[in-house]
Amino acid sequence: FQSRVPHQFPLILGWEASGTVHTVGKDVTSLKKGDRVYVYCRKPTLQWGSWAEYLTFPAEHGALVPTNLSMAQAAGVPLAGLTAWQALFDKANLQPGEVVLIHGGGGGVGSFGIQWAKLHGSSIITTASAPKFEYVKLLGADEMIDYQKHHFVDQIRCSYPSGIDVVLDTIGGSVYRQSYEILKPGGRIVSLREQPDLDLSQKFKVRAEYLFVSPNGKQLQTITKLFELGKAKPPIVHQMPLDQAPLAIEEIKKGHTTGKVVLQVMSHQVYFR
């Protein structure tokens, strides 16, 4: 990860946040002081992140917090919500009626990916541990595969002998490489972890993409509307005080968290990694 992200020390971590606008630039008209906002605020070089009491960001990257979400819930939306959106629609060009496999459906990106795909009229298969089945089904998953007991390639080949249309890979490694095997010719695989494997793409006649999510205020505004219309469910959030950030990092590294870990800076300002 460090090799892929330009960074500079001293370094404050964090790429997404929710909070209250304190000051706006003289040309900003979309936001005003006192607005509740959330934002994916990654800059070209990681140095001054969101794990802080104050941060700055281009107004066009932010959006108003959905009126029916708490600040803690909102803090867990931008990074995962935008990642899933851009992976499925900008990269994979997912179509209604297509079948998509979303690896890690119980995680942050996976939980939003399931919802966006379901709202789009697609059929969703997801890998998850058995304790998370009820959660991912509530989000809209049509078929769940317990990755701890069953191999997803075998399971999908039984249900879809001709292959499926799209894979959203949040895992990488062998899971990514094996995912090519269950795509039909012309299928698409989007990975958040791996660069496209040209040999596998040619062998299975599929299109492979890599995604590093970009800030996008317009997409975030669309996501806001989905929440306010009751069409999207907020992530499960696990709140921790900022001074427990090292512990939060360790929990995230384990890779078994359901939903998002949120760091609370002040009672009215919540920031996530």
Short mmCIF file of C-alpha atoms in Angstrom, two decimals:
data_model
loop_
_atom_site.label_atom_id
_atom_site.label_comp_id
_atom_site.label_asym_id
_atom_site.label_seq_id
_atom_site.Cartn_x
_atom_site.Cartn_y
_atom_site.Cartn_z
CA PHE A 1 0.00 0.00 0.00
CA GLN A 2 2.76 2.45 0.92
CA SER A 3 4.41 1.87 -2.45
CA ARG A 4 1.19 2.81 -4.29
CA VAL A 5 0.34 5.96 -2.35
CA PRO A 6 2.62 9.02 -2.47
CA HIS A 7 3.07 10.22 1.11
CA GLN A 8 5.11 12.69 3.09
CA PHE A 9 6.06 12.89 6.76
CA PRO A 10 4.96 14.12 9.22
CA LEU A 11 1.82 12.20 8.28
CA ILE A 12 -1.79 12.37 9.48
CA LEU A 13 -3.81 9.40 8.26
CA GLY A 14 -7.40 9.41 7.07
CA TRP A 15 -9.22 9.84 3.77
CA GLU A 16 -12.86 10.36 4.71
CA ALA A 17 -14.74 12.39 7.26
CA SER A 18 -18.01 13.89 8.41
CA GLY A 19 -18.21 17.17 10.25
CA THR A 20 -19.54 20.71 10.35
CA VAL A 21 -18.35 23.41 7.97
CA HIS A 22 -16.36 26.08 9.83
CA THR A 23 -15.22 28.30 6.96
CA VAL A 24 -15.72 28.39 3.19
CA GLY A 25 -13.64 30.00 0.45
CA LYS A 26 -14.82 33.25 -1.10
CA ASP A 27 -16.00 31.55 -4.31
CA VAL A 28 -17.80 28.62 -2.65
CA THR A 29 -21.58 28.69 -3.05
CA SER A 30 -22.49 25.01 -2.61
CA LEU A 31 -21.69 24.90 1.11
CA LYS A 32 -21.99 27.35 3.99
CA LYS A 33 -20.84 27.63 7.57
CA GLY A 34 -22.75 25.23 9.83
CA ASP A 35 -23.58 22.69 7.11
CA ARG A 36 -23.22 19.04 8.03
CA VAL A 37 -20.99 17.53 5.37
CA TYR A 38 -19.16 14.34 4.52
CA VAL A 39 -16.31 13.87 2.09
CA TYR A 40 -13.74 11.55 0.60
CA CYS A 41 -10.80 13.90 0.92
CA ARG A 42 -7.80 12.06 -0.52
CA LYS A 43 -5.19 14.43 -1.87
CA PRO A 44 -2.49 13.59 -4.48
CA THR A 45 0.04 13.24 -1.66
CA LEU A 46 -1.06 11.77 1.66
CA GLN A 47 0.08 14.00 4.51
CA TRP A 48 -2.72 15.98 6.10
CA GLY A 49 -5.50 13.40 6.49
CA SER A 50 -8.86 13.36 8.23
CA TRP A 51 -7.77 12.02 11.62
CA ALA A 52 -7.80 15.55 12.98
CA GLU A 53 -10.08 18.18 14.47
CA TYR A 54 -10.01 20.26 11.29
CA LEU A 55 -9.35 19.53 7.62
CA THR A 56 -9.61 21.33 4.30
CA PHE A 57 -11.01 19.97 1.04
CA PRO A 58 -12.27 21.25 -2.34
CA ALA A 59 -15.97 22.05 -1.97
CA GLU A 60 -16.79 20.03 -5.10
CA HIS A 61 -15.56 16.86 -3.37
CA GLY A 62 -18.05 17.06 -0.50
CA ALA A 63 -21.80 16.70 -0.06
CA LEU A 64 -24.40 17.38 2.59
CA VAL A 65 -24.83 14.57 5.10
CA PRO A 66 -28.10 12.67 4.53
CA THR A 67 -30.72 14.05 6.91
CA ASN A 68 -31.54 10.57 8.20
CA LEU A 69 -27.95 9.57 9.05
CA SER A 70 -25.98 10.32 12.18
CA MET A 71 -22.56 11.89 11.82
CA ALA A 72 -20.97 8.59 12.79
CA GLN A 73 -22.91 6.71 10.11
CA ALA A 74 -22.09 9.38 7.54
CA ALA A 75 -18.37 9.14 8.31
CA GLY A 76 -18.37 5.54 7.15
CA VAL A 77 -19.95 6.23 3.76
CA PRO A 78 -17.70 8.23 1.37
CA LEU A 79 -14.72 5.94 0.79
CA ALA A 80 -16.59 2.64 0.64
CA GLY A 81 -19.70 4.04 -1.02
CA LEU A 82 -17.76 5.78 -3.79
CA THR A 83 -15.42 2.82 -4.27
CA ALA A 84 -18.32 0.44 -4.85
CA TRP A 85 -20.08 2.95 -7.11
CA GLN A 86 -17.06 3.61 -9.31
CA ALA A 87 -16.09 -0.06 -9.47
CA LEU A 88 -19.51 -1.29 -10.56
CA PHE A 89 -20.63 1.55 -12.81
CA ASP A 90 -17.58 3.49 -14.00
CA LYS A 91 -15.25 0.51 -14.44
CA ALA A 92 -17.41 -2.62 -14.86
CA ASN A 93 -20.36 -0.88 -16.56
CA LEU A 94 -22.70 -3.21 -14.69
CA GLN A 95 -26.07 -3.61 -16.42
CA PRO A 96 -29.53 -4.47 -15.06
CA GLY A 97 -30.10 -8.22 -15.18
CA GLU A 98 -26.41 -9.09 -15.05
CA VAL A 99 -24.93 -11.34 -12.37
CA VAL A 100 -22.14 -9.93 -10.20
CA LEU A 101 -19.93 -11.62 -7.62
CA ILE A 102 -18.89 -9.29 -4.81
CA HIS A 103 -16.11 -10.64 -2.64
CA GLY A 104 -16.30 -9.70 1.03
CA GLY A 105 -19.94 -8.65 1.14
CA GLY A 106 -19.86 -7.97 4.86
CA GLY A 107 -17.12 -5.35 4.63
CA GLY A 108 -17.43 -1.67 3.88
CA VAL A 109 -17.07 -1.75 0.09
CA GLY A 110 -18.89 -5.06 -0.22
CA SER A 111 -21.91 -3.89 1.77
CA PHE A 112 -22.35 -0.87 -0.48
CA GLY A 113 -21.62 -2.87 -3.62
CA ILE A 114 -24.49 -5.23 -2.80
CA GLN A 115 -26.87 -2.31 -2.34
CA TRP A 116 -25.85 -0.41 -5.47
CA ALA A 117 -26.06 -3.56 -7.61
CA LYS A 118 -29.48 -4.47 -6.20
CA LEU A 119 -30.84 -0.97 -6.84
CA HIS A 120 -29.51 -1.28 -10.39
CA GLY A 121 -31.50 -4.46 -11.00
CA SER A 122 -28.59 -6.90 -11.00
CA SER A 123 -28.32 -10.30 -9.31
CA ILE A 124 -25.74 -10.54 -6.54
CA ILE A 125 -23.59 -13.39 -5.31
CA THR A 126 -21.32 -12.59 -2.38
CA THR A 127 -18.68 -14.36 -0.35
CA ALA A 128 -18.86 -13.93 3.41
CA SER A 129 -18.50 -15.88 6.62
CA ALA A 130 -21.66 -17.62 7.82
CA PRO A 131 -22.28 -15.19 10.72
CA LYS A 132 -22.59 -12.38 8.17
CA PHE A 133 -25.15 -14.13 5.95
CA GLU A 134 -28.16 -12.48 7.58
CA TYR A 135 -26.55 -9.06 7.21
CA VAL A 136 -25.64 -9.37 3.52
CA LYS A 137 -29.05 -10.88 2.70
CA LEU A 138 -30.69 -7.86 4.33
CA LEU A 139 -28.59 -5.64 2.07
CA GLY A 140 -29.85 -7.47 -1.03
CA ALA A 141 -27.56 -10.43 -1.72
CA ASP A 142 -29.30 -13.19 -3.67
CA GLU A 143 -26.78 -15.95 -3.01
CA MET A 144 -24.20 -16.27 -0.26
CA ILE A 145 -21.08 -18.45 -0.30
CA ASP A 146 -19.33 -19.29 2.96
CA TYR A 147 -15.70 -18.87 1.91
CA GLN A 148 -14.58 -20.72 5.04
CA LYS A 149 -16.36 -23.93 3.99
CA HIS A 150 -16.83 -23.79 0.22
CA HIS A 151 -14.72 -22.76 -2.75
CA PHE A 152 -16.50 -20.00 -4.62
CA VAL A 153 -15.34 -21.25 -8.04
CA ASP A 154 -17.00 -24.65 -7.53
CA GLN A 155 -20.19 -23.12 -6.14
CA ILE A 156 -20.61 -20.63 -8.97
CA ARG A 157 -19.80 -23.14 -11.68
CA CYS A 158 -22.65 -25.30 -10.38
CA SER A 159 -25.13 -22.43 -10.47
CA TYR A 160 -23.81 -20.69 -13.59
CA PRO A 161 -22.08 -23.20 -15.89
CA SER A 162 -21.65 -20.54 -18.59
CA GLY A 163 -20.14 -18.04 -16.18
CA ILE A 164 -21.21 -14.72 -14.70
CA ASP A 165 -20.86 -11.16 -15.93
CA VAL A 166 -18.91 -9.17 -13.33
CA VAL A 167 -16.59 -9.72 -10.36
CA LEU A 168 -15.76 -7.05 -7.78
CA ASP A 169 -12.57 -8.18 -6.07
CA THR A 170 -11.79 -6.71 -2.66
CA ILE A 171 -9.37 -9.47 -1.60
CA GLY A 172 -6.60 -9.87 -4.17
CA GLY A 173 -4.06 -12.69 -4.37
CA SER A 174 -5.29 -16.16 -5.29
CA VAL A 175 -8.92 -15.08 -4.89
CA TYR A 176 -8.39 -12.49 -7.61
CA ARG A 177 -6.68 -14.92 -9.99
CA GLN A 178 -9.29 -17.64 -9.48
CA SER A 179 -12.11 -15.16 -10.10
CA TYR A 180 -11.22 -15.08 -13.81
CA GLU A 181 -12.34 -18.71 -14.04
CA ILE A 182 -16.00 -17.99 -13.30
CA LEU A 183 -16.46 -15.14 -15.78
CA LYS A 184 -18.17 -15.67 -19.11
CA PRO A 185 -16.39 -14.44 -22.26
CA GLY A 186 -16.80 -10.69 -22.37
CA GLY A 187 -17.12 -10.51 -18.59
CA ARG A 188 -15.43 -7.89 -16.44
CA ILE A 189 -13.39 -8.05 -13.26
CA VAL A 190 -12.55 -4.97 -11.20
CA SER A 191 -9.99 -5.29 -8.43
CA LEU A 192 -9.20 -2.92 -5.61
CA ARG A 193 -6.04 -4.88 -4.85
CA GLU A 194 -4.44 -6.12 -8.06
CA GLN A 195 -3.40 -4.68 -11.39
CA PRO A 196 -4.96 -6.44 -14.43
CA ASP A 197 -3.44 -9.80 -15.32
CA LEU A 198 -3.11 -9.60 -19.10
CA ASP A 199 -2.41 -13.32 -19.52
CA LEU A 200 -5.56 -14.31 -17.64
CA SER A 201 -7.60 -11.63 -19.42
CA GLN A 202 -6.61 -13.05 -22.79
CA LYS A 203 -7.03 -16.66 -21.71
CA PHE A 204 -10.60 -16.16 -20.46
CA LYS A 205 -11.49 -13.36 -22.92
CA VAL A 206 -12.52 -10.91 -20.21
CA ARG A 207 -11.77 -7.28 -19.40
CA ALA A 208 -9.82 -6.53 -16.22
CA GLU A 209 -9.65 -3.19 -14.43
CA TYR A 210 -7.95 -1.80 -11.34
CA LEU A 211 -9.64 0.91 -9.27
CA PHE A 212 -8.19 3.47 -6.93
CA VAL A 213 -11.25 5.50 -5.95
CA SER A 214 -11.33 9.22 -6.76
CA PRO A 215 -13.13 12.03 -4.90
CA ASN A 216 -16.46 12.79 -6.56
CA GLY A 217 -18.94 15.14 -4.94
CA LYS A 218 -21.64 14.60 -7.58
CA GLN A 219 -21.66 10.86 -6.99
CA LEU A 220 -21.73 11.49 -3.25
CA GLN A 221 -24.76 13.74 -3.74
CA THR A 222 -26.50 10.90 -5.58
CA ILE A 223 -25.69 8.58 -2.68
CA THR A 224 -27.12 11.17 -0.27
CA LYS A 225 -30.42 11.11 -2.16
CA LEU A 226 -30.56 7.30 -2.00
CA PHE A 227 -30.23 7.43 1.77
CA GLU A 228 -32.84 10.14 2.15
CA LEU A 229 -35.29 8.22 -0.06
CA GLY A 230 -34.82 5.16 2.15
CA LYS A 231 -33.26 3.17 -0.68
CA ALA A 232 -29.88 2.66 1.00
CA LYS A 233 -28.92 1.38 4.42
CA PRO A 234 -26.11 3.00 6.40
CA PRO A 235 -23.11 0.91 7.35
CA ILE A 236 -22.77 -0.71 10.73
CA VAL A 237 -20.32 1.54 12.56
CA HIS A 238 -17.98 0.72 15.41
CA GLN A 239 -17.06 3.96 17.16
CA MET A 240 -13.72 4.42 18.89
CA PRO A 241 -12.12 7.56 20.34
CA LEU A 242 -9.30 9.10 18.36
CA ASP A 243 -6.73 8.18 21.01
CA GLN A 244 -7.47 4.52 20.26
CA ALA A 245 -6.51 4.88 16.59
CA PRO A 246 -3.72 2.25 16.85
CA LEU A 247 -6.25 -0.28 18.17
CA ALA A 248 -8.66 0.64 15.36
CA ILE A 249 -5.93 -0.02 12.80
CA GLU A 250 -5.28 -3.45 14.29
CA GLU A 251 -8.99 -4.33 14.11
CA ILE A 252 -9.15 -3.27 10.46
CA LYS A 253 -6.02 -5.25 9.60
CA LYS A 254 -7.70 -8.45 10.83
CA GLY A 255 -10.11 -8.14 7.92
CA HIS A 256 -13.17 -9.48 9.74
CA THR A 257 -14.93 -6.25 10.68
CA THR A 258 -18.58 -5.95 9.66
CA GLY A 259 -19.23 -2.44 8.38
CA LYS A 260 -16.89 0.44 9.23
CA VAL A 261 -14.66 1.55 12.10
CA VAL A 262 -15.19 5.23 12.95
CA LEU A 263 -12.90 7.44 15.02
CA GLN A 264 -14.72 10.03 17.12
CA VAL A 265 -12.85 13.30 17.49
CA MET A 266 -15.56 15.44 19.10
CA SER A 267 -19.20 14.87 19.96
CA HIS A 268 -20.28 16.53 16.71
CA GLN A 269 -17.36 15.60 14.48
CA VAL A 270 -16.58 12.05 13.47
CA TYR A 271 -13.78 10.95 11.18
CA PHE A 272 -12.92 7.62 9.67
CA ARG A 273 -9.65 6.32 8.30
#
